[in-house]
Coordinates of C-alpha atoms and ligand atoms in Angstrom, one line a residue:
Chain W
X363 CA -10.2 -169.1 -46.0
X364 CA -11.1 -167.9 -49.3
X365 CA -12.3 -164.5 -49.3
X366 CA -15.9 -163.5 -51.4
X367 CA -16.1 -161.0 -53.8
X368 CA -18.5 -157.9 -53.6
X369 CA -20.0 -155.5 -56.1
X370 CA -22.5 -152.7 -53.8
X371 CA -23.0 -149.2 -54.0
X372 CA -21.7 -146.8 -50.9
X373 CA -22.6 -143.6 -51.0
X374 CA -23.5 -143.6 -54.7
X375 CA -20.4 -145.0 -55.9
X376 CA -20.7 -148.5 -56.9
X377 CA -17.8 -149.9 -55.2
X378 CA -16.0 -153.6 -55.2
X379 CA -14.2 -155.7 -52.3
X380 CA -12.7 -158.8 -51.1
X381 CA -13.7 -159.9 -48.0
X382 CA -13.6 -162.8 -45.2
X383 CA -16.4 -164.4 -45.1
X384 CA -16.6 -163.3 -41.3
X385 CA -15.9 -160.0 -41.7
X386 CA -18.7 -157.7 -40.7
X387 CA -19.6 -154.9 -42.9
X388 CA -18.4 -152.0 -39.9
X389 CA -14.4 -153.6 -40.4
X390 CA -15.3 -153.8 -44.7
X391 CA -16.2 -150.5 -44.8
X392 CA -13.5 -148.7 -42.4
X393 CA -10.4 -151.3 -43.5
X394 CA -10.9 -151.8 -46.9
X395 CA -12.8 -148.8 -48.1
X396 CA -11.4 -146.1 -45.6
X397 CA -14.4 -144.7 -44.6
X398 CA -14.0 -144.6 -41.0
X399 CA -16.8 -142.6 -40.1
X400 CA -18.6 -145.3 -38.3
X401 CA -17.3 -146.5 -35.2
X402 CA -17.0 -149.3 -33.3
X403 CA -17.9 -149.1 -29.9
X404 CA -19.0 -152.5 -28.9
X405 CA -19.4 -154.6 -31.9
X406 CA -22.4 -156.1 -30.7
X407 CA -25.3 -153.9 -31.8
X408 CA -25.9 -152.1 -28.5
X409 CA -24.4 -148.9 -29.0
X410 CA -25.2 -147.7 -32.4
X411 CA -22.0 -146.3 -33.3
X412 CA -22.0 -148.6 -36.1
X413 CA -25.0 -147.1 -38.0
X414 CA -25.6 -147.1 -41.7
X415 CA -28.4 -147.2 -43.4
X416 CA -28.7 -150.5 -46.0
X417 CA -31.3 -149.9 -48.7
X418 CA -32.8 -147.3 -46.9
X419 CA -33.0 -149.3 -43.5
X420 CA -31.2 -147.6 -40.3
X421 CA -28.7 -150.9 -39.4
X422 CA -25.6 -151.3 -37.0
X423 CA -23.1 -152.2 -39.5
X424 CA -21.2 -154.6 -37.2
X425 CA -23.9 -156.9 -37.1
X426 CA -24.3 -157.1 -41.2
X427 CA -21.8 -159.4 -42.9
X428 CA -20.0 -157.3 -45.7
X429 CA -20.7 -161.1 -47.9
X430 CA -24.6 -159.9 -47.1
X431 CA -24.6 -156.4 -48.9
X432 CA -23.8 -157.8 -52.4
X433 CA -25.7 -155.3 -54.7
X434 CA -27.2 -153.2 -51.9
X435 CA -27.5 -149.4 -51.6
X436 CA -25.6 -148.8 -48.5
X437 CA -25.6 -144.9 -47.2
X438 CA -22.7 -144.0 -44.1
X439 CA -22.3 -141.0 -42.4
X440 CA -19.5 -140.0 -45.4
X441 CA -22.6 -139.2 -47.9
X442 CA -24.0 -136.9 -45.2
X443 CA -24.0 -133.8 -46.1
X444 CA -20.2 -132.0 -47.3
X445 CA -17.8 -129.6 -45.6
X446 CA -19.3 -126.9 -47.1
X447 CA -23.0 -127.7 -47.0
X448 CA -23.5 -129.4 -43.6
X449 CA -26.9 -131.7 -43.1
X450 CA -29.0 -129.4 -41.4
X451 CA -28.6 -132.7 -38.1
X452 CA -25.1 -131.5 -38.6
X453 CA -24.7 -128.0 -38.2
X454 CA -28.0 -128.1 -35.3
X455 CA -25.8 -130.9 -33.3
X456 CA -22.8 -128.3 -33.6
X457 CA -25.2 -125.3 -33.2
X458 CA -26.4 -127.1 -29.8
X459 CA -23.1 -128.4 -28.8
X460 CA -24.7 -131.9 -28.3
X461 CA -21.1 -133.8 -28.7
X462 CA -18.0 -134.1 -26.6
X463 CA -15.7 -137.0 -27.8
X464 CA -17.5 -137.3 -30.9
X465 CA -17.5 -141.5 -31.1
X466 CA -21.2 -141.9 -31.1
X467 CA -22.1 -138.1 -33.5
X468 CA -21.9 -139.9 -36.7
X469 CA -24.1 -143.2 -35.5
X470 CA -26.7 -140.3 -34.5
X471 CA -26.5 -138.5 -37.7
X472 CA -27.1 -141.4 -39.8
X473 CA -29.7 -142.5 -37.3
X474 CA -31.4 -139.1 -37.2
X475 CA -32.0 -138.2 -40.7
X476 CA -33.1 -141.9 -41.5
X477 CA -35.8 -140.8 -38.3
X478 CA -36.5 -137.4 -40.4
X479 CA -36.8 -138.9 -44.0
X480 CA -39.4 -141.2 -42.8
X481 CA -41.2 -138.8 -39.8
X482 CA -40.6 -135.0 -41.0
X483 CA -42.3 -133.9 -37.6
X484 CA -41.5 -136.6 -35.1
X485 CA -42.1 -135.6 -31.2
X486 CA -39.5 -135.6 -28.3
X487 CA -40.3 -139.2 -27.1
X488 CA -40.4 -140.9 -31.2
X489 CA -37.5 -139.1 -31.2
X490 CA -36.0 -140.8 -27.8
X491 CA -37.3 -144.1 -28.5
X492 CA -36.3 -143.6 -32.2
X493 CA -32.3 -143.1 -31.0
X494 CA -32.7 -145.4 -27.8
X495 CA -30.0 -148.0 -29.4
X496 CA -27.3 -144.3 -30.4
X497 CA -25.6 -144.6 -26.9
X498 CA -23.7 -141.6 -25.6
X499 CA -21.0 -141.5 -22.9
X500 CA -20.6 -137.6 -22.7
X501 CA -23.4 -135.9 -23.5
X502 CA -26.5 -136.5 -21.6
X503 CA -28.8 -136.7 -24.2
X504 CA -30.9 -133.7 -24.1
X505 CA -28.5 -131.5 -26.5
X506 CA -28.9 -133.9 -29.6
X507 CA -32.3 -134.4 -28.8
X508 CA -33.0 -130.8 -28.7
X509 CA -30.5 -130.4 -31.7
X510 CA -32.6 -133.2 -34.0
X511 CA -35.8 -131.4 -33.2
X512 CA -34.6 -128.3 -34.4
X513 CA -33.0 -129.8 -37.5
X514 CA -36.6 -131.2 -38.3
X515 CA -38.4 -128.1 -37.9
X516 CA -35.7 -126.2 -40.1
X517 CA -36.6 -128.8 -42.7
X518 CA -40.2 -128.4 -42.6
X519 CA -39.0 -124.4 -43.3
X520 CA -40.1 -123.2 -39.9
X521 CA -38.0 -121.0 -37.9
X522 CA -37.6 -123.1 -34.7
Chain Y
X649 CA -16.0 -170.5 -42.0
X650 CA -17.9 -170.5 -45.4
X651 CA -20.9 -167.9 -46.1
X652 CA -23.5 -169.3 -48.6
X653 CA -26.6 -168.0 -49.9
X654 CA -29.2 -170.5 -50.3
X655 CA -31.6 -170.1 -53.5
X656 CA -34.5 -172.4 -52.0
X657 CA -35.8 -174.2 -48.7
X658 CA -34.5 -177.2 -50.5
X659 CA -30.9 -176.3 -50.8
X660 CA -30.5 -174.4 -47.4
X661 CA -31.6 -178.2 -45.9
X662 CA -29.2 -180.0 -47.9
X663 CA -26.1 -177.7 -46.3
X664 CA -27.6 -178.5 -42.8
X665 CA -27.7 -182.1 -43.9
X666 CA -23.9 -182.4 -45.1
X667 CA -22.9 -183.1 -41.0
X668 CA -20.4 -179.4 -41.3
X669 CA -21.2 -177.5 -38.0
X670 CA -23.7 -175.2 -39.8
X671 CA -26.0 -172.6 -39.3
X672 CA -28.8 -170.7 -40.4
X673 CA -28.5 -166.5 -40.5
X674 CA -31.7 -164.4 -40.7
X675 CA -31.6 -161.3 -39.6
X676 CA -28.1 -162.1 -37.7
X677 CA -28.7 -160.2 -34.7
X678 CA -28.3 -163.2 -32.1
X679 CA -26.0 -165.3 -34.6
X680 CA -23.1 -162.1 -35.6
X681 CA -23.1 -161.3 -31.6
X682 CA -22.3 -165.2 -30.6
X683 CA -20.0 -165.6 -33.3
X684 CA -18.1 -162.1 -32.2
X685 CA -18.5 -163.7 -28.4
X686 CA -16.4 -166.4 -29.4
X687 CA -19.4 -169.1 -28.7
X688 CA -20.5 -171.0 -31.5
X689 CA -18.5 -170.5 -34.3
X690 CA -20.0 -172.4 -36.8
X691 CA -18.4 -174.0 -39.8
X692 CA -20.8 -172.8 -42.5
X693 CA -23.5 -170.2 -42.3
X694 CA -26.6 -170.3 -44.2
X695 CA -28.1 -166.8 -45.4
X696 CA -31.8 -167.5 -45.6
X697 CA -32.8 -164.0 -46.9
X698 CA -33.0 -164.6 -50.6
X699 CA -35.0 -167.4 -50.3
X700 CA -38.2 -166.3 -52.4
X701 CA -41.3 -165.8 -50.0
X702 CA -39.1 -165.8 -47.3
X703 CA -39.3 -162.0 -47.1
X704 CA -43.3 -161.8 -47.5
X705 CA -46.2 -161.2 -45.7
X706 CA -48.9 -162.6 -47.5
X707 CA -52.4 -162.5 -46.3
X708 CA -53.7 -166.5 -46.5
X709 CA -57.4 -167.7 -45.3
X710 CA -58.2 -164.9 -43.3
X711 CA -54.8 -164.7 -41.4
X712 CA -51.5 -163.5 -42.6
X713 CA -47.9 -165.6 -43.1
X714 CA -45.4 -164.1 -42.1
X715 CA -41.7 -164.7 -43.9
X716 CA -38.9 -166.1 -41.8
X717 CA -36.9 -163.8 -43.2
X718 CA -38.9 -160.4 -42.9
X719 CA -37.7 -158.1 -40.4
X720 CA -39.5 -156.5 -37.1
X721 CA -39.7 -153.1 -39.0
X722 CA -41.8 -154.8 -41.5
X723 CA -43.8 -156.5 -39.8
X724 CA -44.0 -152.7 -37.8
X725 CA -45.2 -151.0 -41.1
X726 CA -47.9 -153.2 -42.3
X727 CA -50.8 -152.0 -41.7
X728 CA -53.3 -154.9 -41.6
X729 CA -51.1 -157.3 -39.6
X730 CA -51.0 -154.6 -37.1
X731 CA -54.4 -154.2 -37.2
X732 CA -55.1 -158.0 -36.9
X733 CA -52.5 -158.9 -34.4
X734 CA -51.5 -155.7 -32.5
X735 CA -50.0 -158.1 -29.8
X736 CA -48.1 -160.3 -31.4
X737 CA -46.1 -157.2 -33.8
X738 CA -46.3 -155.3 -30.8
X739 CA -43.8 -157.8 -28.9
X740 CA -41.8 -158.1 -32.3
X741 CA -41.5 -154.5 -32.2
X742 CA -40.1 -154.3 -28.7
X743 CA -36.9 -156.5 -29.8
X744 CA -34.0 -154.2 -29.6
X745 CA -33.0 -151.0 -31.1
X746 CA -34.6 -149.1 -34.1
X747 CA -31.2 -150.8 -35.8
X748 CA -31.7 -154.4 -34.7
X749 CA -35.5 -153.9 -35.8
X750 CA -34.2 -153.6 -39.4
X751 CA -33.0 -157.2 -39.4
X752 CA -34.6 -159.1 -36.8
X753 CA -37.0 -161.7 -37.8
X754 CA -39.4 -163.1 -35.0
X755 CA -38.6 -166.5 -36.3
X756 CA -35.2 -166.1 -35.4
X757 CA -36.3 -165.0 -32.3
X758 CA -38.3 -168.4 -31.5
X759 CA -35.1 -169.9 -33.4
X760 CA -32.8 -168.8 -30.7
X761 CA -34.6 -170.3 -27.8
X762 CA -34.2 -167.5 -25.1
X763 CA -36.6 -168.0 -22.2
X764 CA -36.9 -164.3 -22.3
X765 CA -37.6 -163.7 -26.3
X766 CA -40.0 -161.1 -26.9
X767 CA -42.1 -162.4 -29.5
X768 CA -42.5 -165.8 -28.2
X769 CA -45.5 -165.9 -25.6
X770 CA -47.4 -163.1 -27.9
X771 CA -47.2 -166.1 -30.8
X772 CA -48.2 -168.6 -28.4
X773 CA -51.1 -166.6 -27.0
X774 CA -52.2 -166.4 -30.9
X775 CA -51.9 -169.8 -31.6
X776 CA -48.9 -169.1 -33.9
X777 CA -48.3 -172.3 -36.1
X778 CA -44.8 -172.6 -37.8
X779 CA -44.0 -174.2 -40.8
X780 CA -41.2 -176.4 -41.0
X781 CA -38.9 -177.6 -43.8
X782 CA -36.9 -180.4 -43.2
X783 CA -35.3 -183.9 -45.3
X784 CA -38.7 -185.3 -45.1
X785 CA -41.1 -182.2 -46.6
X786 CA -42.8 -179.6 -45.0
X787 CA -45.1 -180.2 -41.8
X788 CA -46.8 -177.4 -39.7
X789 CA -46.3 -177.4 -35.9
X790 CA -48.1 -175.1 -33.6
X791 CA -45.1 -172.9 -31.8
X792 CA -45.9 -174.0 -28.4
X793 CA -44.9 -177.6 -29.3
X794 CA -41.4 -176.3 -30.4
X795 CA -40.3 -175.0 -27.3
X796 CA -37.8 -176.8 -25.6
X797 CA -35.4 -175.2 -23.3
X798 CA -32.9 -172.4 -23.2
X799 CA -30.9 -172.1 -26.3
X800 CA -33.1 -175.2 -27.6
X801 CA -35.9 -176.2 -29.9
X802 CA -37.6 -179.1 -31.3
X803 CA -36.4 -178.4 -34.7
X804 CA -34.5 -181.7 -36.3
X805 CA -30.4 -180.9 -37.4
X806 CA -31.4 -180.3 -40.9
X807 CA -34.9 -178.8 -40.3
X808 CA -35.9 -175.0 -40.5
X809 CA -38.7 -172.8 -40.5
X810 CA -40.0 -171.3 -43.3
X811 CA -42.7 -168.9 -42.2
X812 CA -45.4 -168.7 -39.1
X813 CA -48.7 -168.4 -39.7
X814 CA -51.4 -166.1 -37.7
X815 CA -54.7 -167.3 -38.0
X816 CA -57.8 -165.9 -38.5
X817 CA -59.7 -163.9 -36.1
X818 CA -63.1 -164.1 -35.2
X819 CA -65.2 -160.7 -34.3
X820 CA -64.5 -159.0 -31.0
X821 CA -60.7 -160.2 -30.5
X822 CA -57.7 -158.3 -29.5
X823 CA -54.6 -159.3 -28.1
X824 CA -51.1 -157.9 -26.1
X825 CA -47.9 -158.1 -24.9
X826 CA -46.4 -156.5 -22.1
X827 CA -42.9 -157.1 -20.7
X828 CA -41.3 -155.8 -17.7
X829 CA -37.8 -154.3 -17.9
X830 CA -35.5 -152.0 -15.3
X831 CA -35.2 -149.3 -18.3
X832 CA -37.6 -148.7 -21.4
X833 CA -35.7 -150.1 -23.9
X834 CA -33.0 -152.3 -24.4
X835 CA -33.1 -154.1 -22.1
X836 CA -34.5 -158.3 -21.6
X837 CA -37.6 -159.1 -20.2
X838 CA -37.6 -160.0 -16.4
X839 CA -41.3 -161.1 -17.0
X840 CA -43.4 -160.7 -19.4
X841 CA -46.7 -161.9 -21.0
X842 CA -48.7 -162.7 -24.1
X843 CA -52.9 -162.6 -23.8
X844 CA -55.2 -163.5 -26.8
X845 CA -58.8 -162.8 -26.1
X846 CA -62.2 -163.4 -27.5
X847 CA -65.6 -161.6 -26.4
X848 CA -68.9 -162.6 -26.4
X849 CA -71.7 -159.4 -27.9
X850 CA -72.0 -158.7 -24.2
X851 CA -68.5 -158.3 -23.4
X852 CA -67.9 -161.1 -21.3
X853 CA -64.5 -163.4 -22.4
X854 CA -65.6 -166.2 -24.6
X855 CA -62.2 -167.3 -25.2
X856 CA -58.7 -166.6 -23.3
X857 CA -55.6 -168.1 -24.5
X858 CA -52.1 -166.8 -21.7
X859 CA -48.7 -167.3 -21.7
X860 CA -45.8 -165.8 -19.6
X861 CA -42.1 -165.1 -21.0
X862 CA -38.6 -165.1 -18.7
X863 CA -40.4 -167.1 -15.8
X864 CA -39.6 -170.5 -17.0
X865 CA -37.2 -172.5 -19.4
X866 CA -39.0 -171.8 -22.0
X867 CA -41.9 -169.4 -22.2
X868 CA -44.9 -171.4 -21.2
X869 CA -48.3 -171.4 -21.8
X870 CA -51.1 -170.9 -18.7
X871 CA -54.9 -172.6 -19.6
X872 CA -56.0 -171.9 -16.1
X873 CA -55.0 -168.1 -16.2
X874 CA -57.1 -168.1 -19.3
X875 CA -59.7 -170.2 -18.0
X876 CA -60.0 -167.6 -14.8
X877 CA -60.8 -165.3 -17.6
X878 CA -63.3 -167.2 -19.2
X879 CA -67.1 -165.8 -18.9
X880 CA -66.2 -162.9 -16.9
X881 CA -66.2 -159.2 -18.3
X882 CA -63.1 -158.8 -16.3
X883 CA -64.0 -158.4 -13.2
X884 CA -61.3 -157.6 -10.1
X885 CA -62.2 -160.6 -9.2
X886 CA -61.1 -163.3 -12.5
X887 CA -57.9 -160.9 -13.1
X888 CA -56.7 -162.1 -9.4
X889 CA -57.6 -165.7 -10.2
X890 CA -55.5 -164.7 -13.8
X891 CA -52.6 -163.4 -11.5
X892 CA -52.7 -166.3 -9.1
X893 CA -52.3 -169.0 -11.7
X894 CA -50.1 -167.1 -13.5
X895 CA -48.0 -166.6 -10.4
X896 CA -48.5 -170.9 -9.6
X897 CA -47.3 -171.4 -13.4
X898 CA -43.6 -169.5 -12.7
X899 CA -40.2 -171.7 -12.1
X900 CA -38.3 -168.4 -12.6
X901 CA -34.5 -168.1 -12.1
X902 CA -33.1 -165.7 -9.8
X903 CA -30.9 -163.5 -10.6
X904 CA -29.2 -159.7 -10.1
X905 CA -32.2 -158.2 -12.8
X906 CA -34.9 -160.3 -10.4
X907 CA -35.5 -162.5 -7.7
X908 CA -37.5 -164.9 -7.8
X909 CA -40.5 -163.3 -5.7
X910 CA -40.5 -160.2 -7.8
X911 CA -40.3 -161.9 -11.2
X912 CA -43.3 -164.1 -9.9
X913 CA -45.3 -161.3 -8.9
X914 CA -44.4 -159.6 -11.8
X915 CA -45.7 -162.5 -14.4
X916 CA -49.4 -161.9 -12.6
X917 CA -49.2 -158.2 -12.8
X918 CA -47.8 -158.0 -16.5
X919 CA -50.6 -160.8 -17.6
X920 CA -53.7 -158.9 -15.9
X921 CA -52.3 -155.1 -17.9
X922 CA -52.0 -157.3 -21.0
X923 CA -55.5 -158.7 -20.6
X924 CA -56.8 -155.0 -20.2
X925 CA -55.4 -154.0 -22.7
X926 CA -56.7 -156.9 -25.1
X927 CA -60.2 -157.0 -23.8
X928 CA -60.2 -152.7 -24.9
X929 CA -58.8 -153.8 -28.3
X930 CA -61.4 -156.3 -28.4
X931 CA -64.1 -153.9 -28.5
X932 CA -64.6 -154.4 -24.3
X933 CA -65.7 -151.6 -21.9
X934 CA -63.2 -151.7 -18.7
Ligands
FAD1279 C1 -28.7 -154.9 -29.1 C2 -29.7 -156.1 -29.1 C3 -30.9 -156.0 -28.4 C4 -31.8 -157.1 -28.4 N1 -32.9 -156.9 -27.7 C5 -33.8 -158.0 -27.7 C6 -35.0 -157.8 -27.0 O1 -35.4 -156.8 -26.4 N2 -35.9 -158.9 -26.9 C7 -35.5 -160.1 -27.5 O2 -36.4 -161.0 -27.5 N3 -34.4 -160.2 -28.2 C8 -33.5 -159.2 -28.3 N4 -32.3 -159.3 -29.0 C9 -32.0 -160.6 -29.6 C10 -32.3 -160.8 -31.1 O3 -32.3 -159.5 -31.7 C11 -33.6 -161.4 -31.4 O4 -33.7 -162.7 -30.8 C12 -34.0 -161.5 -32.9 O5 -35.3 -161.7 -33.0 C13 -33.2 -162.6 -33.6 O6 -33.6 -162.6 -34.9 P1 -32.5 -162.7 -36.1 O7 -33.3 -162.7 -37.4 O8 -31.5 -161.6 -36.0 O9 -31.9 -164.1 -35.8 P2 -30.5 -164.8 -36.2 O10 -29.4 -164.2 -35.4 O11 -30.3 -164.7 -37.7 O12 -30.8 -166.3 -35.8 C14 -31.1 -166.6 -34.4 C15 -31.1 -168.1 -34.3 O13 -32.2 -168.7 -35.0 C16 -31.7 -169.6 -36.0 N5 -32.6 -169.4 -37.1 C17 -32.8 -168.2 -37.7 N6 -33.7 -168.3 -38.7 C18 -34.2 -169.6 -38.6 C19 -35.1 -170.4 -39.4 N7 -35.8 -169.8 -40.3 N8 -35.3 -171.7 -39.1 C20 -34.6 -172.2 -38.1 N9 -33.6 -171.6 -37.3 C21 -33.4 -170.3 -37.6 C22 -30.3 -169.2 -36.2 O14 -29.5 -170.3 -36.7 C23 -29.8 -168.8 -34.8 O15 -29.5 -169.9 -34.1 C24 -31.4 -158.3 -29.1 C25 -30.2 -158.3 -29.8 C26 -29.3 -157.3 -29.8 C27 -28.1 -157.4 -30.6
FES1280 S1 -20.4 -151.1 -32.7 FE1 -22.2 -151.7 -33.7 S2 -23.7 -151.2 -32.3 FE2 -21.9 -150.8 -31.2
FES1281 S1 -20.1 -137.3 -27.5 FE1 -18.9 -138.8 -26.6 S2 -20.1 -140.6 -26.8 FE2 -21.4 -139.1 -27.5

């Protein structure tokens, strides 16, 4: 199999790969560009562990070809926020305790600020229905729920 | 397996004319999953998604074409299509996760030939025409007369579709879709259904078009639910005659989501909401 050469942007790097031209854009991104923040968790676009946003779409990544992102804008849970200056769906998921294991927290980060760009004030069910396809094993639900409202209202500057 | 990106309708025919084992990718979200289930691994896929148009939604003689290559969130954001054919996105819009939405097209949804597809009876309830490329030129078929069994269409080898159109509505029309499901979301229909309805200026139904999904091989139109509709301004009394045909129309398969009783009684309940629901969008007092 020849493999297909790719020129994209991650993060806001322009970046370059080889790839199969089966390979799905999840395995590009955490075997040949070492960003291993997304997970795979079923590699069949029902858990959402997977997510990304491409060009500004929320997408599970394992059911994108990395041959389809040629000259995309691709964002991962990596450009998220830093060490230092957490995304404020970062520190409230900490702040709430809303993960155990951690596989499905970056899906739901990436998921949740796409939801927060595009809905600054979004209610408890858009947010449900919003992060139906972010599965979670351990925690229930309610604490990144309650965590991703009160990451929104710290955005809009209220004290929630 | 090769991955190419066709430039035009013209050359993604010619690669499903060259007798290699290939197919079509929209969206991916039905293709990426058989491929990783080890069914159907084709020989040559053929992106679809830079085809220009393929990605619009143009407004044309009153009703709007929709792109075989535009996604469910798109079709979610427009504003007039929604407005026009709150049914028909409305069923597009239940397909998967807010993740699949940003690459599922509701072509490939007809493309894939699930009984249980989502977007299928709302099109047929609206009368949904496809337009078809193929070795020979374009024709237009109405989506009804595609249908051909699970997993199947009528589409020729080397034929694809290039966009569906949504016709034009008259005044005092609305239209719905309602599935039933254990959960709510994620999850396929068990039964669902597509209505399409048209009022007179005293709200009676002028004009009822019906079609069930996940009760059949294919989802399947129902002219006398629609004709038990027909003159009535939806009486108790036309939306059991609605349920009862609806129920007489089902050949459902039976299985650990539904039995056959319940997925037959479900088809009349989820056709008689949808109606409701139509004949308020339609301008109708309930
Ligand atoms: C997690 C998950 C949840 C889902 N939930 C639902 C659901 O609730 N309801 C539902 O109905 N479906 C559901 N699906 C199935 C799938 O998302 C839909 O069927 C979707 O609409 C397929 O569109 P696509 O663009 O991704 O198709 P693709 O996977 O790209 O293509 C599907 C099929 O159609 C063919 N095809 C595509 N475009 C054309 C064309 N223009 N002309 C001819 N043939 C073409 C392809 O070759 C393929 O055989 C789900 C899938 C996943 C992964
Ligand atoms: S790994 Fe992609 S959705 Fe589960
Ligand atoms: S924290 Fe374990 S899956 Fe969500």
């Amino acid at each position: 199999m020849s493999k297909i050469h790719i020129t994209t942007q991650v993060n806001g790097d322009a970046v370059e790969f080889l790839c199969e031209p089966d390979e799905t854009l999840l395995d590009v991104l955490r075997d040949r560009l070492n960003l291993t923040g997304a997970k795979e968790g079923c590699g069949t676009g029902d858990c959402g562990a997977c997510s990304v946003t491409l060009n500004g779409r929320l997408v599970a990544s394992c059911l994108v070809l990395g041959a389809e992102v040629a000259g995309s804008e691709i964002e991962t849970v990596e450009g998220v926020g830093t060490a230092d200056a957490l995304h404020p769906v970062q520190q409230h998921l900490l702040d709430h305790a809303a993960l155990q294991c951690g596989i499905c927290t970056p899906g739901i980060i990436v998921a949740a600020k796409a939801l927060l760009l595009q809905n600054p004030n979004p209610s408890e069910e858009e947010v449900r229905y919003w992060l139906a396809g972010n599965l979670c094993r351990c925690t229930g639900y309610d604490k990144i729920i309650r965590a991703v409202l009160s990451a929104a209202a710290e955005m809009r500057g209220e004290n929630a | 397996m090769r991955y190419v990106v066709a430039k035009d309708s013209r050359e993604a025919v010619a690669l499903l004319n060259t007798g290699e084992n290939a197919r079509l990718l929209a969206g991916g979200t039905d293709v990426l999953v058989q491929m990783k289930l080890g069914n159907k691994a084709p020989s040559l896929l053929v992106d679809i998604k830079a085809i220009i148009g393929f990605s619009d939604i143009s407004a044309e003689n009153g009703g709007f074409r929709i792109g075989a290559a535009v996604s469910g969130a798109e079709m979610g954001e427009h504003a007039g299509l929604k407005a026009m054919w709150p049914g028909v996105v409305e069923a597009v819009e239940l397909i998967g996760s807010t993740q699949v939405q940003g690459r599922a097209t509701m072509v490939g949804n007809l493309c894939n030939g699930s009984p249980a597809a989502d977007a299928v009876p709302a099109m047929l309830a609206a009368g949904a025409v496809a337009r078809i490329e193929g070795p020979s030129g374009t024709r237009d078929m109405q989506v009804a007369d595609l249908l051909e069994g699970p997993g199947k269409t009528k589409l020729g080898k080397a034929e694809l579709i290039s966009s569906v159109y949504l016709p034009a509505r008259p005044e005092r029309s609305g239209d719905a879709y309602l599935r039933f499901i254990p959960r709510t979301e994620m999850d396929i229909a068990v039964a669902s259904a597509g209505v399409n309805l048209v009022l007179d200026e005293n709200g009676c139904v002028l004009e009822a078009t019906v079609a069930l999904g996940a009760v059949a091989p294919t989802a399947v139109m129902v002219p006398n639910a629609g004709a038990a509709l027909v003159g009535s301004p939806l009486e108790e009394q036309a939306l059991e005659a609605c349920a009862a045909a609806c129920e007489a129309a089902c050949n459902p398969i039976d299985d650990k989501r539904g039995t056959v009783e319940f997925r037959t009684k479900i088809a009349g309940v989820m056709a008689t909401r949808a109606a409701k629901i139509a004949y308020t969008r339609a301008g109708g007092q309930l």
